[in-house]
Amino acid sequence: MFSDLFRKKNGNWKDDTLSGLTVALALVPEAIAFSFLAGVNPIIGLWSAVFVGFITSTLGGRPGMISGATGAIAIVAAKAVDLGEAAGGEEMGLKYLFVTLVLAGVIQLLAGALKLGRFIRLVPHPVMIGFVNGLAIVIGLGQLGFFKKLAEVKEDGTRIMEWLPIPELALMVGLVIGAMAIIHFLPKYTKAIPSALAAILLIGTLGYFGVFDARTIADVLKDGGGDGTLSNAFPVPANFAGLTWDWPFFQSILPIALTIALVGLIESLMTMQLIDEITETRGQGNRECAAQGAANVLSGLFGGMGGCAMIGQSLINIRSGGRGRTSGIVAAVALGLFILFAGPVIVQIPIAALVGVMFMVVIGTFEWSSLRTFGKVPVSEIFVILAVTLVTVFMHNLALAVFVGVILSALVFAWESSRHVNVQVEHETEDEKIYSLDGLLYFGSVRDFADHFQARSDVPNIVIDFARARVCDLSGIEAINALTERYRKAGKNLKLRHLSPDCRRMLDRASALIEIEVAEDDPEYLVARIKPH
């Protein structure tokens, strides 16, 4: 069932255009919901999706990937709003947010210029699986809020939500299932129109003509404190009057800007890597970093809340046939036109249709094959997958989740590698003994390496053959240094043989600690000894 959700195929103008229209409709509730999360007016989130989506689709490094206002950015952006409101009220909160976004965009532009996008290749596969599974769960849980309605507004402005009454809830669930059924079964009969777009149009049309009375986007807007309509005003440059522009001001927003930049880049590059795997093509990470930076700078200058790649909408686009830049450009332009001219129609779309689309995205995003890995792959890899998934779900901090996963994977690698350092005696006489070292000599394995040698009881001349080994770091150099000192104090001679060129260069750079000399009788034969003081 799920294997055909995302399959490799070439896009065209028709597919890209129809897919872009589908994505534009799916962007509306997400942008509105994330605006509430950031504490800003929904129109700010919607125009952010337009600006960020258009710039990244035009200039970015991954055709077919959709960017816009995201929950990950919204959570961090809310901190800038709170900081500004504490300094000077609601208007100042927005000004703090806009400057923070511009600064975050500059940081992302620098990341692209410094070609830091390549480091996404260091993310191990278990981290990628955990990231995707966690995001699928977060997207799914995020849709549950649409099954609730406003119950009470407290004096402090807190909005209390409650589950829909049983009749409304049953209708909502039925429409969601209907949308999911259309998305799944329609491609078996025709592929002339993306099934997600067909589901939205069919349910939207039935709702518009009163066949049923279901919750709409207008109801969601009202629950968030709006009047149920979309403003048709085009955004103007942000007003930064009143800001101090001194060092304490920048010092206060810099940590938030750095977090926004990192979260945006990590989520964008991870989404790009996922789309690469699905389409069997390769994006340009550094170009995407620069495009994300330019988009956030422009978003901040025009009073937006910023954004990054959206895995849900990106997968809707890929599933609907969008492969080229046209799909993202159409999505952004169409969303802008919806806001300006079609607001009264868009807000009447039943929210259930869009929730059904997102639930199908959840089903297609989750790596169901990961459930079959239990008992078939090392426990350490399953632990990494679960750790990244849980951090993503409970912390809602994608950057932290990836960092945790990479660190855990590195620790697992270090532990496993330290157990695979083998020392064997290749040749032994009364005067000489040749040891063969197999493995990586680094901080995790130096203890095991040292324990294989007993200087006082060993023969006078010792040779360690590094033909199948590598010295990796300062700890490895220091281990050789310490071992040499032990043999010197015991009145014995230690030699190193068959060091690789990279190992020799490393030891040369550490010449203040250890001296390497090439033996006259063997160009591949190196002598290690402590430099005289």
XYZ file of C-alpha atoms in Angstrom:
533
model
C 0.000 0.000 0.000
C 2.621 2.454 1.086
C 5.410 1.446 -1.286
C 3.831 3.398 -4.150
C 3.321 6.625 -2.216
C 6.675 7.965 -3.343
C 8.238 6.567 -6.469
C 10.854 7.910 -8.801
C 9.479 9.624 -11.896
C 10.280 12.597 -14.044
C 8.194 15.732 -13.607
C 6.747 18.076 -16.204
C 5.049 21.473 -16.329
C 1.567 20.031 -15.856
C 2.520 17.866 -12.892
C 4.518 20.675 -11.313
C 1.670 23.176 -11.702
C -1.059 20.911 -10.322
C 1.210 19.749 -7.536
C 2.049 23.352 -6.669
C -1.669 24.196 -6.368
C -2.130 21.239 -4.025
C 0.766 22.350 -1.862
C -0.530 25.939 -1.768
C -3.810 24.749 -0.241
C -1.983 22.485 2.231
C 0.231 25.398 3.305
C -2.705 27.457 4.583
C -3.632 25.621 7.818
C -0.028 24.836 8.664
C 1.062 28.474 8.322
C -1.908 29.589 10.414
C -1.213 27.042 13.141
C 2.481 27.922 13.308
C 1.616 31.631 13.489
C -0.376 30.950 16.649
C 2.598 28.983 17.985
C 4.942 31.925 17.361
C 2.485 34.394 18.852
C 1.964 36.465 15.669
C -0.960 37.277 13.383
C -1.780 34.424 10.925
C -1.260 36.736 7.942
C 2.410 37.013 8.978
C 2.792 33.248 8.779
C 1.024 33.068 5.425
C 3.170 35.751 3.789
C 6.263 34.121 5.314
C 5.328 30.925 3.483
C 5.042 32.928 0.261
C 8.411 34.686 0.595
C 10.384 31.718 1.910
C 8.769 29.298 -0.535
C 9.380 31.492 -3.587
C 13.022 32.326 -2.814
C 14.067 28.766 -1.932
C 12.231 27.265 -4.911
C 13.890 29.756 -7.253
C 17.411 29.784 -5.827
C 17.637 26.678 -3.622
C 19.630 23.527 -4.119
C 16.772 21.011 -4.142
C 14.108 21.326 -6.868
C 10.793 19.964 -5.671
C 11.414 20.741 -1.997
C 8.906 23.090 -0.358
C 9.847 25.657 2.282
C 7.616 27.843 4.403
C 6.674 28.721 7.972
C 7.454 25.716 10.183
C 6.773 24.653 13.740
C 10.463 24.236 14.507
C 11.176 27.865 13.588
C 7.959 29.107 15.213
C 8.917 27.679 18.607
C 12.238 29.555 18.577
C 10.751 32.688 16.986
C 8.297 32.938 19.894
C 11.250 33.578 22.199
C 12.233 36.664 20.182
C 8.632 37.912 20.325
C 8.524 37.411 24.113
C 11.868 39.190 24.491
C 10.649 42.203 22.513
C 7.304 42.380 24.298
C 9.114 42.409 27.639
C 11.225 45.324 26.368
C 8.458 47.449 24.863
C 5.100 45.807 24.239
C 3.467 43.865 21.399
C 4.761 46.064 18.568
C 8.315 45.847 19.855
C 7.970 42.051 20.029
C 7.413 41.931 16.270
C 10.357 44.250 15.631
C 12.631 42.012 17.703
C 11.396 39.029 15.683
C 12.051 40.674 12.311
C 15.620 41.740 13.217
C 16.325 38.291 14.651
C 15.214 36.702 11.383
C 17.453 38.962 9.326
C 20.403 38.067 11.554
C 19.566 34.353 11.298
C 19.442 34.681 7.519
C 22.880 36.307 7.463
C 24.244 33.384 9.502
C 22.738 30.939 7.011
C 24.233 32.881 4.101
C 27.649 32.594 5.770
C 27.096 28.850 6.202
C 26.463 28.564 2.473
C 29.494 30.710 1.605
C 31.706 28.588 3.873
C 30.291 25.421 2.257
C 29.127 23.939 5.565
C 26.261 22.118 3.871
C 28.578 19.219 3.125
C 28.573 18.224 6.792
C 25.060 16.817 6.417
C 26.788 13.779 4.901
C 28.136 12.989 8.372
C 24.644 12.236 9.649
C 24.391 8.416 10.022
C 21.455 6.492 8.567
C 19.942 5.543 11.971
C 19.791 9.270 12.815
C 18.019 9.921 9.516
C 15.460 7.183 10.256
C 14.847 8.521 13.764
C 14.515 12.066 12.415
C 11.955 11.030 9.798
C 9.953 8.866 12.204
C 9.936 11.611 14.823
C 8.758 14.206 12.317
C 6.013 11.883 11.076
C 4.738 11.491 14.627
C 4.969 15.244 15.282
C 3.054 16.008 12.078
C 0.402 13.463 13.038
C 0.021 14.781 16.576
C -0.128 18.327 15.223
C -3.287 17.454 13.273
C -5.136 16.469 16.461
C -5.500 20.157 17.340
C -7.908 20.534 14.425
C -10.283 18.085 16.145
C -10.755 20.631 18.928
C -12.495 23.987 19.186
C -12.261 27.016 21.437
C -13.977 26.512 24.790
C -12.875 29.500 26.852
C -10.628 32.559 26.790
C -9.188 33.374 30.216
C -8.478 36.871 31.485
C -4.766 36.518 30.728
C -5.566 35.678 27.099
C -4.998 31.925 27.430
C -7.237 29.969 25.081
C -8.681 26.695 26.350
C -9.484 24.133 23.656
C -11.793 21.141 23.997
C -12.645 18.153 21.811
C -15.477 18.609 19.351
C -18.919 17.308 20.351
C -19.591 13.738 19.236
C -21.690 14.622 16.121
C -19.121 17.177 14.873
C -16.244 14.860 15.747
C -17.851 11.962 13.875
C -18.354 14.151 10.791
C -14.765 15.370 11.009
C -13.393 11.815 11.278
C -15.593 10.658 8.405
C -14.415 13.454 6.122
C -10.779 12.782 7.033
C -11.193 9.096 6.175
C -12.971 10.080 2.953
C -10.094 12.362 1.952
C -7.581 9.626 2.697
C -9.598 7.118 0.637
C -9.665 9.488 -2.347
C -5.927 10.039 -2.111
C -5.258 6.306 -1.972
C -7.716 4.952 -4.548
C -7.989 7.723 -7.181
C -4.519 7.057 -8.721
C -5.707 3.511 -9.553
C -8.257 5.016 -11.979
C -6.696 8.278 -13.186
C -3.552 10.295 -12.739
C -4.735 13.338 -14.641
C -4.995 15.302 -11.388
C -3.073 14.832 -8.120
C -5.233 12.788 -5.787
C -4.569 15.162 -2.871
C -5.825 18.124 -4.898
C -8.877 16.121 -5.986
C -9.698 15.304 -2.359
C -9.442 18.955 -1.306
C -11.520 20.196 -4.250
C -14.245 17.549 -3.886
C -14.714 17.926 -0.138
C -14.326 21.700 -0.407
C -16.999 21.905 -3.112
C -19.457 19.758 -1.140
C -18.891 21.880 1.945
C -19.188 25.158 0.017
C -22.624 24.180 -1.337
C -23.898 23.088 2.069
C -23.962 19.306 1.642
C -22.572 19.126 5.196
C -21.685 21.644 7.873
C -18.097 20.938 8.935
C -15.369 23.013 10.533
C -13.526 25.191 8.053
C -10.313 27.200 7.923
C -12.424 30.210 8.986
C -13.311 28.394 12.235
C -9.637 27.737 12.909
C -8.876 31.425 12.390
C -11.634 32.438 14.797
C -10.383 30.011 17.437
C -6.987 31.682 17.205
C -8.450 35.135 17.863
C -9.048 36.275 14.289
C -12.247 37.277 12.570
C -12.317 34.271 10.250
C -11.058 36.129 7.195
C -7.729 36.519 5.441
C -6.341 40.004 4.977
C -5.821 40.843 1.303
C -3.137 43.469 1.949
C 0.276 43.034 0.343
C 3.090 43.156 2.929
C 5.162 46.318 3.237
C 8.731 46.694 4.535
C 8.954 46.232 8.283
C 9.238 49.271 10.537
C 12.275 49.066 12.817
C 11.824 52.468 14.487
C 12.426 52.467 18.214
C 15.101 49.780 18.317
C 18.309 50.706 20.139
C 20.733 48.952 17.749
C 23.365 48.761 20.497
C 25.482 45.811 21.618
C 23.141 44.729 24.475
C 20.303 44.512 21.930
C 22.286 42.311 19.549
C 23.656 40.300 22.464
C 20.107 39.478 23.541
C 18.886 38.311 20.115
C 22.073 36.640 18.837
C 21.483 33.282 20.645
C 17.928 33.158 19.269
C 19.126 34.040 15.760
C 21.821 31.366 15.912
C 19.280 28.773 17.048
C 16.864 29.721 14.243
C 19.708 29.472 11.714
C 20.847 26.054 12.955
C 17.350 24.592 13.268
C 16.427 25.879 9.815
C 19.563 24.533 8.156
C 19.408 21.140 9.839
C 15.725 20.600 9.044
C 16.229 21.819 5.460
C 19.310 19.700 4.796
C 17.764 16.612 6.389
C 14.618 17.083 4.294
C 16.801 17.563 1.215
C 18.585 14.299 1.967
C 15.229 12.506 2.268
C 13.997 13.920 -1.051
C 17.329 12.919 -2.619
C 16.712 9.311 -1.600
C 13.119 9.308 -2.844
C 13.881 10.853 -6.236
C 17.293 9.174 -6.603
C 18.858 12.529 -7.389
C 21.220 14.774 -5.469
C 20.628 18.304 -4.226
C 23.180 21.021 -3.535
C 23.490 21.544 0.208
C 25.562 24.722 0.157
C 23.256 26.364 -2.383
C 20.275 25.453 -0.199
C 21.970 27.033 2.844
C 22.422 30.285 0.941
C 18.853 30.241 -0.385
C 17.423 29.634 3.085
C 19.484 32.573 4.345
C 18.295 34.895 1.580
C 14.678 33.837 2.195
C 14.858 34.567 5.920
C 16.543 37.933 5.365
C 13.766 38.931 2.948
C 11.100 37.536 5.274
C 12.461 39.601 8.161
C 12.675 42.783 6.091
C 9.031 42.406 5.018
C 7.654 41.510 8.427
C 7.563 37.701 8.254
C 8.214 34.954 10.798
C 10.782 33.091 8.705
C 10.843 29.421 7.895
C 12.721 26.496 6.403
C 12.033 23.302 4.462
C 8.728 21.605 5.294
C 8.955 17.840 5.175
C 5.179 17.343 5.065
C 4.493 19.728 2.187
C 7.639 18.562 0.386
C 6.360 14.992 0.446
C 2.911 16.129 -0.703
C 4.652 17.807 -3.635
C 6.771 14.775 -4.497
C 3.798 12.434 -4.166
C 1.672 14.672 -6.399
C 4.282 14.604 -9.160
C 6.157 17.828 -8.420
C 9.820 17.450 -9.285
C 11.019 20.785 -10.694
C 11.387 24.306 -9.385
C 8.101 25.191 -11.044
C 6.132 23.269 -8.399
C 7.533 25.316 -5.530
C 7.215 28.586 -7.434
C 3.585 27.826 -8.336
C 2.851 26.928 -4.701
C 4.259 30.237 -3.430
C 2.639 32.398 -6.116
C -0.703 30.599 -5.790
C -0.667 31.058 -2.003
C 0.004 34.770 -2.493
C -2.899 35.017 -4.952
C -5.151 33.108 -2.561
C -4.385 35.645 0.166
C -4.955 38.647 -2.125
C -7.983 37.541 -4.134
C -9.423 34.205 -2.987
C -9.482 34.574 0.778
C -13.291 34.269 1.141
C -13.269 30.986 -0.796
C -10.153 29.500 0.791
C -11.389 30.002 4.363
C -14.507 27.943 3.536
C -12.488 24.790 2.777
C -13.287 22.104 5.382
C -10.236 21.599 7.529
C -10.883 17.830 7.429
C -9.762 17.694 3.772
C -6.364 19.172 4.633
C -6.032 16.989 7.735
C -6.661 13.912 5.580
C -3.875 14.995 3.228
C -1.487 15.443 6.143
C -2.368 12.045 7.627
C -1.475 10.423 4.303
C 1.812 12.314 4.466
C 2.387 10.859 7.931
C 1.745 7.340 6.622
C 4.106 7.876 3.708
C 6.794 9.570 5.801
C 7.143 7.056 8.622
C 9.845 4.455 7.969
C 7.700 1.371 8.576
C 10.631 -0.833 7.640
C 12.390 0.384 10.802
C 9.877 -1.615 12.871
C 11.214 -4.782 11.253
C 14.806 -4.039 12.267
C 14.293 -5.082 15.869
C 16.398 -8.170 16.463
C 17.982 -7.912 13.005
C 20.385 -4.979 13.444
C 22.704 -4.106 16.349
C 20.935 -2.920 19.483
C 23.062 0.257 19.406
C 21.519 1.352 16.078
C 17.989 0.708 17.339
C 18.851 2.769 20.423
C 20.001 5.675 18.231
C 16.800 5.515 16.145
C 14.607 5.525 19.266
C 16.622 8.315 20.927
C 16.343 10.644 17.922
C 12.646 9.837 17.494
C 11.834 10.515 21.154
C 13.818 13.766 21.300
C 12.046 14.975 18.158
C 8.606 14.070 19.505
C 8.933 15.303 23.083
C 11.394 18.198 22.758
C 10.181 19.504 19.362
C 13.810 20.532 18.815
C 15.014 19.045 15.550
C 18.534 20.437 15.862
C 18.910 18.893 19.317
C 17.547 15.574 18.057
C 20.102 15.406 15.248
C 22.955 16.484 17.538
C 21.970 13.803 20.063
C 21.829 11.190 17.320
C 25.205 12.115 15.838
C 26.869 12.154 19.271
C 25.360 8.784 20.217
C 26.421 7.302 16.876
C 29.956 8.634 17.371
C 30.129 7.163 20.876
C 28.856 3.816 19.607
C 31.450 3.868 16.811
C 34.205 4.750 19.279
C 33.191 1.945 21.609
C 32.935 -0.643 18.840
C 36.225 0.435 17.247
C 38.063 0.292 20.571
C 37.162 -3.387 20.841
C 38.726 -4.190 17.482
C 42.379 -3.323 18.092
C 44.322 -6.569 17.695
C 47.989 -7.049 18.540
C 49.663 -10.287 17.445
C 53.241 -11.542 17.556
C 54.379 -12.142 13.953
C 57.981 -13.158 14.646
C 60.007 -13.741 17.805
C 63.651 -14.514 18.630
C 65.688 -14.049 21.784
C 66.856 -10.662 20.507
C 63.853 -9.343 18.537
C 60.069 -9.536 18.560
C 57.798 -8.193 15.790
C 54.246 -7.210 16.729
C 51.506 -6.693 14.126
C 48.883 -4.070 14.962
C 45.455 -4.232 13.308
C 42.906 -1.432 13.852
C 42.600 2.267 14.644
C 44.793 3.825 17.313
C 42.792 6.705 18.814
C 41.428 7.885 22.148
C 39.051 4.933 22.498
C 41.597 2.189 21.819
C 44.859 3.422 23.374
C 44.233 1.663 26.697
C 43.746 -1.715 25.044
C 46.778 -1.047 22.821
C 49.075 -0.284 25.749
C 47.958 -3.335 27.737
C 49.406 -5.667 25.081
C 53.016 -4.620 25.806
C 55.156 -5.476 28.859
C 58.403 -3.504 28.528
C 60.333 -5.056 31.444
C 59.790 -8.678 30.383
C 60.075 -8.097 26.632
C 63.096 -8.830 24.399
C 65.735 -6.097 23.722
C 64.451 -5.043 20.277
C 60.770 -4.485 19.587
C 59.133 -3.752 16.207
C 55.478 -2.717 15.805
C 54.172 -3.187 12.269
C 51.486 -0.600 11.350
C 50.724 -2.033 7.883
C 47.108 -2.736 8.925
C 46.731 0.083 11.453
C 46.323 3.858 11.567
C 47.247 6.520 14.102
C 44.159 8.755 14.227
C 44.590 11.453 16.850
C 46.745 13.029 19.577
C 45.786 10.255 21.999
C 47.288 7.717 19.602
C 50.473 9.776 19.299
C 50.714 10.094 23.054
C 50.193 6.325 23.424
C 53.209 5.722 21.147
C 55.151 8.354 23.067
C 54.355 6.711 26.417
C 55.158 3.235 25.121
C 58.492 4.439 23.759
C 59.323 5.954 27.122
C 58.504 2.693 28.906
C 60.844 0.709 26.657
C 63.567 3.350 26.931
C 63.493 3.197 30.715
C 63.716 -0.578 30.475
C 66.865 -0.180 28.330
C 65.238 -1.495 25.180
C 64.704 -0.235 21.635
C 61.264 0.320 20.016
C 60.738 0.760 16.273
C 57.642 1.462 14.187
C 57.325 -0.005 10.707
C 55.069 0.555 7.697
C 53.473 3.730 8.927
C 51.144 5.132 6.256
C 51.953 8.567 4.747
C 49.074 10.207 6.640
C 50.332 8.716 9.908
C 53.831 10.020 9.178
C 52.481 13.493 8.514
C 50.559 13.416 11.764
C 53.647 12.349 13.705
C 55.730 15.018 11.963
C 53.252 17.694 13.046
C 53.569 16.378 16.587
C 57.366 16.465 16.515
C 57.413 18.410 19.772
C 56.230 15.216 21.466
C 57.920 12.500 19.491
C 60.726 12.242 16.907
C 60.561 9.984 13.849
C 63.676 8.865 12.018
C 63.867 6.744 8.852
C 66.186 3.778 9.330
C 69.015 3.600 6.792
C 68.440 -0.068 5.987
C 64.712 0.162 5.329
C 62.914 3.175 3.785
C 59.631 1.894 5.264
C 61.176 1.391 8.689
C 60.662 4.143 11.252
C 62.246 4.659 14.646
C 60.320 6.258 17.506
C 62.208 7.818 20.370
C 61.830 10.624 22.854
C 63.562 13.870 21.871
C 66.364 14.809 24.275
C 65.612 17.727 26.607
